[in-house]
Coordinates of C-alpha atoms and ligand atoms in Angstrom, one line a residue:
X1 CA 0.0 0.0 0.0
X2 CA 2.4 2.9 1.1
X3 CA 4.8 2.4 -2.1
X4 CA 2.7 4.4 -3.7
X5 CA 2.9 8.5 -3.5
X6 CA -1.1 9.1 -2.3
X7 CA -3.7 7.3 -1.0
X8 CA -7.2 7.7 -1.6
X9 CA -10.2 6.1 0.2
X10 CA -13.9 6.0 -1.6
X11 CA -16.5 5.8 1.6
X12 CA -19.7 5.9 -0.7
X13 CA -21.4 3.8 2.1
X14 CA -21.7 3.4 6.0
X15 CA -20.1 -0.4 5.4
X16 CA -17.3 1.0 3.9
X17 CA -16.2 3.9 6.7
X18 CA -15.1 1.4 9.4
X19 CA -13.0 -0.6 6.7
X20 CA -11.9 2.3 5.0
X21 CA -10.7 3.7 8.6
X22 CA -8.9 -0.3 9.4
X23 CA -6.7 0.0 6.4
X24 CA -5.9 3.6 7.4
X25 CA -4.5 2.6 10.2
X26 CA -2.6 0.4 8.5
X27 CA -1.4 2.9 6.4
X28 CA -0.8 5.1 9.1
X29 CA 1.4 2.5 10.8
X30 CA 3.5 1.9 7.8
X31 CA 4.2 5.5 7.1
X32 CA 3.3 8.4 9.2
X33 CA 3.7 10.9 6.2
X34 CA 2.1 9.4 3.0
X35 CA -0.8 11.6 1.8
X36 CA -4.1 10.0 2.6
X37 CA -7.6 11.7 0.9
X38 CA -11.2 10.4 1.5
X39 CA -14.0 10.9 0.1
X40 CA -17.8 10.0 -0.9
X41 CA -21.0 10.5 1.0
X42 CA -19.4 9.0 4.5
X43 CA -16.3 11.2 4.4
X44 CA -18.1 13.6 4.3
X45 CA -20.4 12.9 7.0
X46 CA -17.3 12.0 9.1
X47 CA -14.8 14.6 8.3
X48 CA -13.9 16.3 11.0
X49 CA -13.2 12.8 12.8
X50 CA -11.4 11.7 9.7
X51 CA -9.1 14.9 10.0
X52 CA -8.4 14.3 13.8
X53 CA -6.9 10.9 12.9
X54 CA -4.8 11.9 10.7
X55 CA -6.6 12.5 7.1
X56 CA -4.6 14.5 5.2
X57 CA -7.7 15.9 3.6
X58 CA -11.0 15.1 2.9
X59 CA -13.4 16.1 -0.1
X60 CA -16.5 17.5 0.6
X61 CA -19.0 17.5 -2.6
X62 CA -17.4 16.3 -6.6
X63 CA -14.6 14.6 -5.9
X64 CA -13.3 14.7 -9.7
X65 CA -11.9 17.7 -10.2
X66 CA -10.3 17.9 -6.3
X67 CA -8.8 15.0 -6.6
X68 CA -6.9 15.8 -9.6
X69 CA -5.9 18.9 -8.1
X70 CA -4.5 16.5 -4.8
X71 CA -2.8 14.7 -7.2
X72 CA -1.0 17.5 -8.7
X73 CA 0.0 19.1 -5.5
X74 CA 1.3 15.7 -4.8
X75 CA 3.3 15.4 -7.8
X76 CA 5.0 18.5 -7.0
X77 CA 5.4 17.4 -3.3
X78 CA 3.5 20.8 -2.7
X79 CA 0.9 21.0 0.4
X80 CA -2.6 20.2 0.4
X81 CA -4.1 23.4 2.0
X82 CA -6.5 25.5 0.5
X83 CA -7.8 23.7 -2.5
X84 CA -11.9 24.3 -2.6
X85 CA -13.6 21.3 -1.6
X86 CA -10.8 19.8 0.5
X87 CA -10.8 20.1 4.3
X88 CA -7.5 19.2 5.6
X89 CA -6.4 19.4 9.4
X90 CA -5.3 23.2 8.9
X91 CA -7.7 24.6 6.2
X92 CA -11.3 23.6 7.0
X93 CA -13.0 23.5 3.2
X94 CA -16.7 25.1 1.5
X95 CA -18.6 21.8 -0.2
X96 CA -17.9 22.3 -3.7
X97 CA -19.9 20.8 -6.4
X98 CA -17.8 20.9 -9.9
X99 CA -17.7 18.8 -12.5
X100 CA -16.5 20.7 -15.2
X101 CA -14.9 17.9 -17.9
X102 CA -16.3 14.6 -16.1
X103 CA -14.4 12.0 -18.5
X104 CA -16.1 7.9 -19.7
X105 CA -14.9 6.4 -16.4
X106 CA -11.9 3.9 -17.0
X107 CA -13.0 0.5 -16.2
X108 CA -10.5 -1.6 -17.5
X109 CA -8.2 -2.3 -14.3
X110 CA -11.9 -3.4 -12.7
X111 CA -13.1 -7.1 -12.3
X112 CA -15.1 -8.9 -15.3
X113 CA -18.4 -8.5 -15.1
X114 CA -19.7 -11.4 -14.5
X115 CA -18.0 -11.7 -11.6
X116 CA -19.9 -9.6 -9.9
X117 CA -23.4 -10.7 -7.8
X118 CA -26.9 -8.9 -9.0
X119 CA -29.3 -11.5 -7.1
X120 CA -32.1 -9.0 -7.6
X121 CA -31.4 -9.0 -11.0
X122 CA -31.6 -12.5 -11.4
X123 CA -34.0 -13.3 -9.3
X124 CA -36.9 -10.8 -11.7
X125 CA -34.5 -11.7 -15.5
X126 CA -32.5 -14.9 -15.0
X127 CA -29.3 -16.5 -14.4
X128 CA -26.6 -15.5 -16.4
X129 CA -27.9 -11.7 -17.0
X130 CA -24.4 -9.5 -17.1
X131 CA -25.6 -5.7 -15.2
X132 CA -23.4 -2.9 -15.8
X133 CA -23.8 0.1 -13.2
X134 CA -24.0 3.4 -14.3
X135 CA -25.0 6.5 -12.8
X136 CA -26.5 9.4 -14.5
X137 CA -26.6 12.2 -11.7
X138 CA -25.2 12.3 -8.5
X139 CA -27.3 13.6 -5.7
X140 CA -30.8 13.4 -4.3
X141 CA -33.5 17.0 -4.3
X142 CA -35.3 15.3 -1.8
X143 CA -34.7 15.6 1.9
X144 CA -35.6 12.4 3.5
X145 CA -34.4 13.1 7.4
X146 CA -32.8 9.9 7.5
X147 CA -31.2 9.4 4.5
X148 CA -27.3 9.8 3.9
X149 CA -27.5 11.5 0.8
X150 CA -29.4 14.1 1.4
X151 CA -26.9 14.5 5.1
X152 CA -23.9 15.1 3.2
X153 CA -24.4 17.2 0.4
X154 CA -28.4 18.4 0.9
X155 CA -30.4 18.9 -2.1
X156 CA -27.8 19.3 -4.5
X157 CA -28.1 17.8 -7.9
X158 CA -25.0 16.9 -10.2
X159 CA -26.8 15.7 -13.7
X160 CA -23.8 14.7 -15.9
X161 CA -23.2 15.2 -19.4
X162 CA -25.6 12.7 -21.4
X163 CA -22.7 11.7 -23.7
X164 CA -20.5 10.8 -21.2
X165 CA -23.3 8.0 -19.7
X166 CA -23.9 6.6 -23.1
X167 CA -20.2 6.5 -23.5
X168 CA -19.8 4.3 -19.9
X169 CA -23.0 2.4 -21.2
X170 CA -21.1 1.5 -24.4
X171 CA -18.0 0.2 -22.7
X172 CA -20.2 -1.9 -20.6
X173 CA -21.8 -3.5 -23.3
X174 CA -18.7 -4.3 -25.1
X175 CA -18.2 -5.9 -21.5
X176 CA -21.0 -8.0 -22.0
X177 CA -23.9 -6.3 -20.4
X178 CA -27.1 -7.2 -21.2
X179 CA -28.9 -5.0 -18.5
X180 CA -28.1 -1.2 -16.7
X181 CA -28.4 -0.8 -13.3
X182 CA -28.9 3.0 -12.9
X183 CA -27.1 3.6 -9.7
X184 CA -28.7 7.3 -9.1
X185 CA -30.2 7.7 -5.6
X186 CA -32.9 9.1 -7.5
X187 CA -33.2 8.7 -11.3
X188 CA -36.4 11.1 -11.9
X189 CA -33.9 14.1 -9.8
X190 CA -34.4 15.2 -13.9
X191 CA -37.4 13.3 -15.2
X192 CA -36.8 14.8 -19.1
X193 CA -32.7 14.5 -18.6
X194 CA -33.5 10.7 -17.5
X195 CA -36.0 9.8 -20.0
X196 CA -33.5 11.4 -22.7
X197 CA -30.8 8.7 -21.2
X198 CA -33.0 5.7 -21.4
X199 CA -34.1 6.9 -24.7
X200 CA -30.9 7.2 -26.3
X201 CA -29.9 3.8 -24.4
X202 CA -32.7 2.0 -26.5
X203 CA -32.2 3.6 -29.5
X204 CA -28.2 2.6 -29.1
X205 CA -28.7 -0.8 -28.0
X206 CA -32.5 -1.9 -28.2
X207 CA -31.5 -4.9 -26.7
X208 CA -30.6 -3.7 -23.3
X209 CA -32.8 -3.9 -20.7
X210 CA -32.3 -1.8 -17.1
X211 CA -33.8 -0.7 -13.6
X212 CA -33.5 2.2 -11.7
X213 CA -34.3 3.9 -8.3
X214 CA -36.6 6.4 -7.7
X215 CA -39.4 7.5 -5.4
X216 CA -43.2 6.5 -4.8
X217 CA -44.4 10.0 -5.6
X218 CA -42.5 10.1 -8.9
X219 CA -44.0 7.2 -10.0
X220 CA -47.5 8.5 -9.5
X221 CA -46.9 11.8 -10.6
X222 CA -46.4 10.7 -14.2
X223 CA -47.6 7.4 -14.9
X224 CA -47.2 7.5 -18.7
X225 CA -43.5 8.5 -17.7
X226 CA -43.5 4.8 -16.1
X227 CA -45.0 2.9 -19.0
X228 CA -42.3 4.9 -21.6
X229 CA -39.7 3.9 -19.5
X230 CA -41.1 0.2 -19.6
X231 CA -40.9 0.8 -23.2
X232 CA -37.6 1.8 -23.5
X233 CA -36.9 -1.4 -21.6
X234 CA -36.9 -0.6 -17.7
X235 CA -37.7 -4.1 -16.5
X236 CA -37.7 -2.9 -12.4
X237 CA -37.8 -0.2 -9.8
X238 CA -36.7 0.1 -6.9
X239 CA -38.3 2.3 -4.3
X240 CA -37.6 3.0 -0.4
X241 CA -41.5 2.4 0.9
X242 CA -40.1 2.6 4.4
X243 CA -42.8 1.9 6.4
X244 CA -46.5 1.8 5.9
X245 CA -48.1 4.4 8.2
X246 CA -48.0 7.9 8.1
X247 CA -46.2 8.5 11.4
X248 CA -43.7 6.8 10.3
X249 CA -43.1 8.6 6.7
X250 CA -43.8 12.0 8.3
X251 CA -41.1 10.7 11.0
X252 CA -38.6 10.9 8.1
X253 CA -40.4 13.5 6.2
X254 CA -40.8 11.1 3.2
X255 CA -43.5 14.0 1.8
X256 CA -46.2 11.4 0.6
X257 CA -48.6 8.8 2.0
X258 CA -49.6 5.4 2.4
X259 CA -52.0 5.8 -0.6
X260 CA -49.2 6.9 -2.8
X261 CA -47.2 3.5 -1.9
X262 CA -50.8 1.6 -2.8
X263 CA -51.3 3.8 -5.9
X264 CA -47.2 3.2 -7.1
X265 CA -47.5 -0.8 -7.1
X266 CA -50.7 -0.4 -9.3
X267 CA -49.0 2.1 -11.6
X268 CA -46.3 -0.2 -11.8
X269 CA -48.2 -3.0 -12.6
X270 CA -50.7 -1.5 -15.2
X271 CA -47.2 -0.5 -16.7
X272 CA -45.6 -4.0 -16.7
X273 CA -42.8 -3.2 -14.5
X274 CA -41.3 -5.4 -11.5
X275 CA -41.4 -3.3 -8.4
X276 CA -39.2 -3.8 -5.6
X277 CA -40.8 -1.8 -2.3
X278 CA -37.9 -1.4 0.1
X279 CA -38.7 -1.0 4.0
X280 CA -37.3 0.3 7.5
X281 CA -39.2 -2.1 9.8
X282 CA -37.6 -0.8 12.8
X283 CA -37.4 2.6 13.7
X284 CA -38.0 4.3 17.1
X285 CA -41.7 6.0 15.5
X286 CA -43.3 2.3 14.8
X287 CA -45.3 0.7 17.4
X288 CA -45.8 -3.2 18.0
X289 CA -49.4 -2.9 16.5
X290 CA -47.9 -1.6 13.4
X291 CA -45.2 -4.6 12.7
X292 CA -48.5 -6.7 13.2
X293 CA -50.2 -4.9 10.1
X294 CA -47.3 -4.9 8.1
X295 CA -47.8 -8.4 6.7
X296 CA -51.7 -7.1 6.0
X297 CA -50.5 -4.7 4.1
X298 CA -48.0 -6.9 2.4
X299 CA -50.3 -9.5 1.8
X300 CA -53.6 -6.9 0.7
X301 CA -50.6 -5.6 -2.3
X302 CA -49.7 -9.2 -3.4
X303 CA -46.5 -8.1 -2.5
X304 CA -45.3 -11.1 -0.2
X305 CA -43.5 -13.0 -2.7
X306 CA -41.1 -9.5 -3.6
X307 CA -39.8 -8.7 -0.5
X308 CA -36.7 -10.4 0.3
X309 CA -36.3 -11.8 3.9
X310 CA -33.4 -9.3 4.7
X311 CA -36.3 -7.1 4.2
X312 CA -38.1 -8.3 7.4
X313 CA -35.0 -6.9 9.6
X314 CA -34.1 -3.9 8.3
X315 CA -33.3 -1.4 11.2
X316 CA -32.8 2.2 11.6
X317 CA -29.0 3.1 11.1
X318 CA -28.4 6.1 13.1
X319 CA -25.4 7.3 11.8
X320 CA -22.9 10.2 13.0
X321 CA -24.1 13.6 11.1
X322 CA -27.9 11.8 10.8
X323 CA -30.4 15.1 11.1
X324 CA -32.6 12.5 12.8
X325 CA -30.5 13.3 15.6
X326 CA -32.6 17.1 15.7
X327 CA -35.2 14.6 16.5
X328 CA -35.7 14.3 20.6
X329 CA -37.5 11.0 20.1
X330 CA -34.5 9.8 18.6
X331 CA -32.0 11.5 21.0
X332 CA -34.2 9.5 23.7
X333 CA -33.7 6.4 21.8
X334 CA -30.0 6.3 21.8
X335 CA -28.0 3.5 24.0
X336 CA -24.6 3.7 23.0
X337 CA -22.1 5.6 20.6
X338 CA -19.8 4.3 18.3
X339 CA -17.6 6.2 16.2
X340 CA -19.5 6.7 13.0
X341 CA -22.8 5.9 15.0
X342 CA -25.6 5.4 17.6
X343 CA -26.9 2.7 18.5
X344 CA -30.7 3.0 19.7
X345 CA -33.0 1.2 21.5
X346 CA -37.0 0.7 21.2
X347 CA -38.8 2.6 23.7
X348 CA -41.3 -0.5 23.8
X349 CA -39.2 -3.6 24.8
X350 CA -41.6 -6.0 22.4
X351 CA -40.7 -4.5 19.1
X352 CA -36.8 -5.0 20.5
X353 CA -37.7 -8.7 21.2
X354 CA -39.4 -9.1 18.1
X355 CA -36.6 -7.4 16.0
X356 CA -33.7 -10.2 17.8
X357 CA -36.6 -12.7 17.1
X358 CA -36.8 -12.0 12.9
X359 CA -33.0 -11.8 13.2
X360 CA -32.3 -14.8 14.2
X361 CA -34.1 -16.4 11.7
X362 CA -33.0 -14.4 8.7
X363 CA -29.6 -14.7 10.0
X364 CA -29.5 -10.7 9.5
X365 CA -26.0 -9.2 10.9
X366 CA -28.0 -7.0 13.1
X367 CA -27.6 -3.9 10.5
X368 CA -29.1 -3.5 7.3
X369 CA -30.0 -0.9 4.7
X370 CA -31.2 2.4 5.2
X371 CA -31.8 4.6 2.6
X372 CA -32.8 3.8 -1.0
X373 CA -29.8 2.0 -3.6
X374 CA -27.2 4.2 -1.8
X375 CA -27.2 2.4 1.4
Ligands
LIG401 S1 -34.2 8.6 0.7 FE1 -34.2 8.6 -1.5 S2 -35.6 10.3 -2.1 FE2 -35.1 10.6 0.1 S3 -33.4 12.0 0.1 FE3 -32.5 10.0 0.1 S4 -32.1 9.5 -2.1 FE4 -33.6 11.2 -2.0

């Protein structure tokens, strides 16, 4: 590791932050004066900590462009201080959102694809279906309280140039991809940019097929947006339903209503389009009578047979920079801190017993998703 002049940690995800912080140390043991950048959505959520370890910097916002400029400064063995969008221990940085000549990511140093695991994918097109990820804009205009993305960098959008996706999409498909996996938090941030991308992708390559991520409220906004992106071959969505009761969505100002969950699986049907409903089963807002309607309202959807057993034990992840934490409820809830978390306790003693119960017998790790695809 520390042959090399910098080293740079990507900590898109809360899995990724403890690691990312392991091999640090590692680093840090090995040499005490190598450069060492982070960045991504838990970086920045975690900075200031990062910094006190010993970060040499970390990136707050687009990471491109900075981390050219690191790498330059680097190269010149000058210091890392004041470069926008860089905190470092001495020069505390602005979030700075730039992406002024985003290039077709180089993939060819990465694993085959095939190699890696899309059971979802599978599971709704086949074995043997080769998904290339790509993301079209970075960024959520949403503000779900809970969510990570919208934490770190708020409500700011990055759409990137149209070209530059169909190029990535290209190289994928001389990979041998036969289906997209749009990585956005939310693809409809720009419904008319999106539809552009899935329209060019068809007209490009008519055989690929993809899925994408985007809210309940955008898909009953527009259902003829739904049914064109069907036709442009979108074979699933993925949405973050959360919970089905309106404390709970106001809890984490989701900004619709049960209805609109009821009203997105029949859009999604009368479209011809898989839908996979994501959920938060326990969170500090949901009471033992609610878990006990969930399966009603799982079974009154026909949704039983889409929602994977991991499903069943999702569980709040209160993370370090969470605004949930604004939240007294919350604040009451919490048991113990870690260093990039909270952990947080049920204020009714049943729903913690039936949590460790459902657990156990999904063999859950304790922690699972959050937010939508990003965590
Ligand atoms: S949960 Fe989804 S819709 Fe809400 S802010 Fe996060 S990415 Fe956006």
């Amino acid at each position: 590791l520390c042959q090399g002049d910098l080293v740079i940690f990507s900590v898109p995800l809360f899995e990724s932050i403890a690691r990312a912080v392991a091999l640090f140390d590692e680093v840090r043991k090995l040499d005490s004066e190598v450069p060492v950048v982070f960045f991504g959505t838990y970086a920045t959520l975690n900075a200031s900590t990062l910094l006190a370890r010993g970060a040499s910097g970390v990136i707050l916002g687009d990471w491109e462009d900075v981390l050219v400029e690191v790498a330059a400064r680097v190269a010149k063995q000058q210091p890392l201080d004041a470069i926008g969008g860089l905190a470092t221990p001495s020069s505390p940085a602005q979030t700075v959102f730039h992406r002024s000549h985003h290039l077709k990511p180089d993939r060819s140093d990465l694993p085959a694809l095939s190699s890696y695991s899309y059971p979802e994918t599978i599971k709704r097109l086949g074995d043997g279906v080769i998904v290339g990820n790509v993301e079209s804009a970075r960024g959520c205009r949403f503000a779900c309280s809970y969510c990570s993305v919208f934490a770190s960098i708020r409500q700011k959008v990055t759409v990137f140039q149209e070209e530059i996706v169909l190029q990535d999409i290209e190289q994928l498909v001389e990979k041998g991809a036969k289906h997209i996996c749009f990585t956005d938090a939310e693809f409809l941030n720009a419904p008319s940019n999106a539809l552009r991308v899935a329209a060019t992708l068809h007209e490009r390559f008519p055989f690929l097929t993809f899925d994408f991520t985007t809210r309940a409220d955008l898909i009953v906004e527009d259902p003829s947006r739904i049914q064109r992106l069907v036709e442009l071959g979108g074979k699933f969505v993925t949405t973050a339903f959360e919970f089905p009761n309106q404390t709970v969505l106001n809890a984490i100002n989701k900004q619709f209503t049960v209805d609109t969950l009821e009203c997105a699986i029949r859009v999604c049907r009368a479209a011809g389009i898989g839908i996979n409903p994501t959920f938060l089963l326990f969170n500090p807002w949901v009471s033992f009578e609610d878990l006990n309607t969930f399966s009603e309202f799982l079974s009154r959807n026909d949704l039983e047979d889409q929602v994977e057993p991991v499903q069943l034990a999702t569980r709040l992840w209160l993370y370090k920079g969470s605004p949930l934490l604004a939240d007294p409820r919350v604040k009451a809830s919490i048991t113990k801190e870690h260093l990039f978390n909270f952990e947080w306790r049920h204020a009714d003693p049943d729903v913690e017993r039936l949590f460790e119960a459902i657990e156990k017998e999904t063999n859950g790790s304790g922690v699972v998703k959050r937010c939508c695809l990003k965590c």
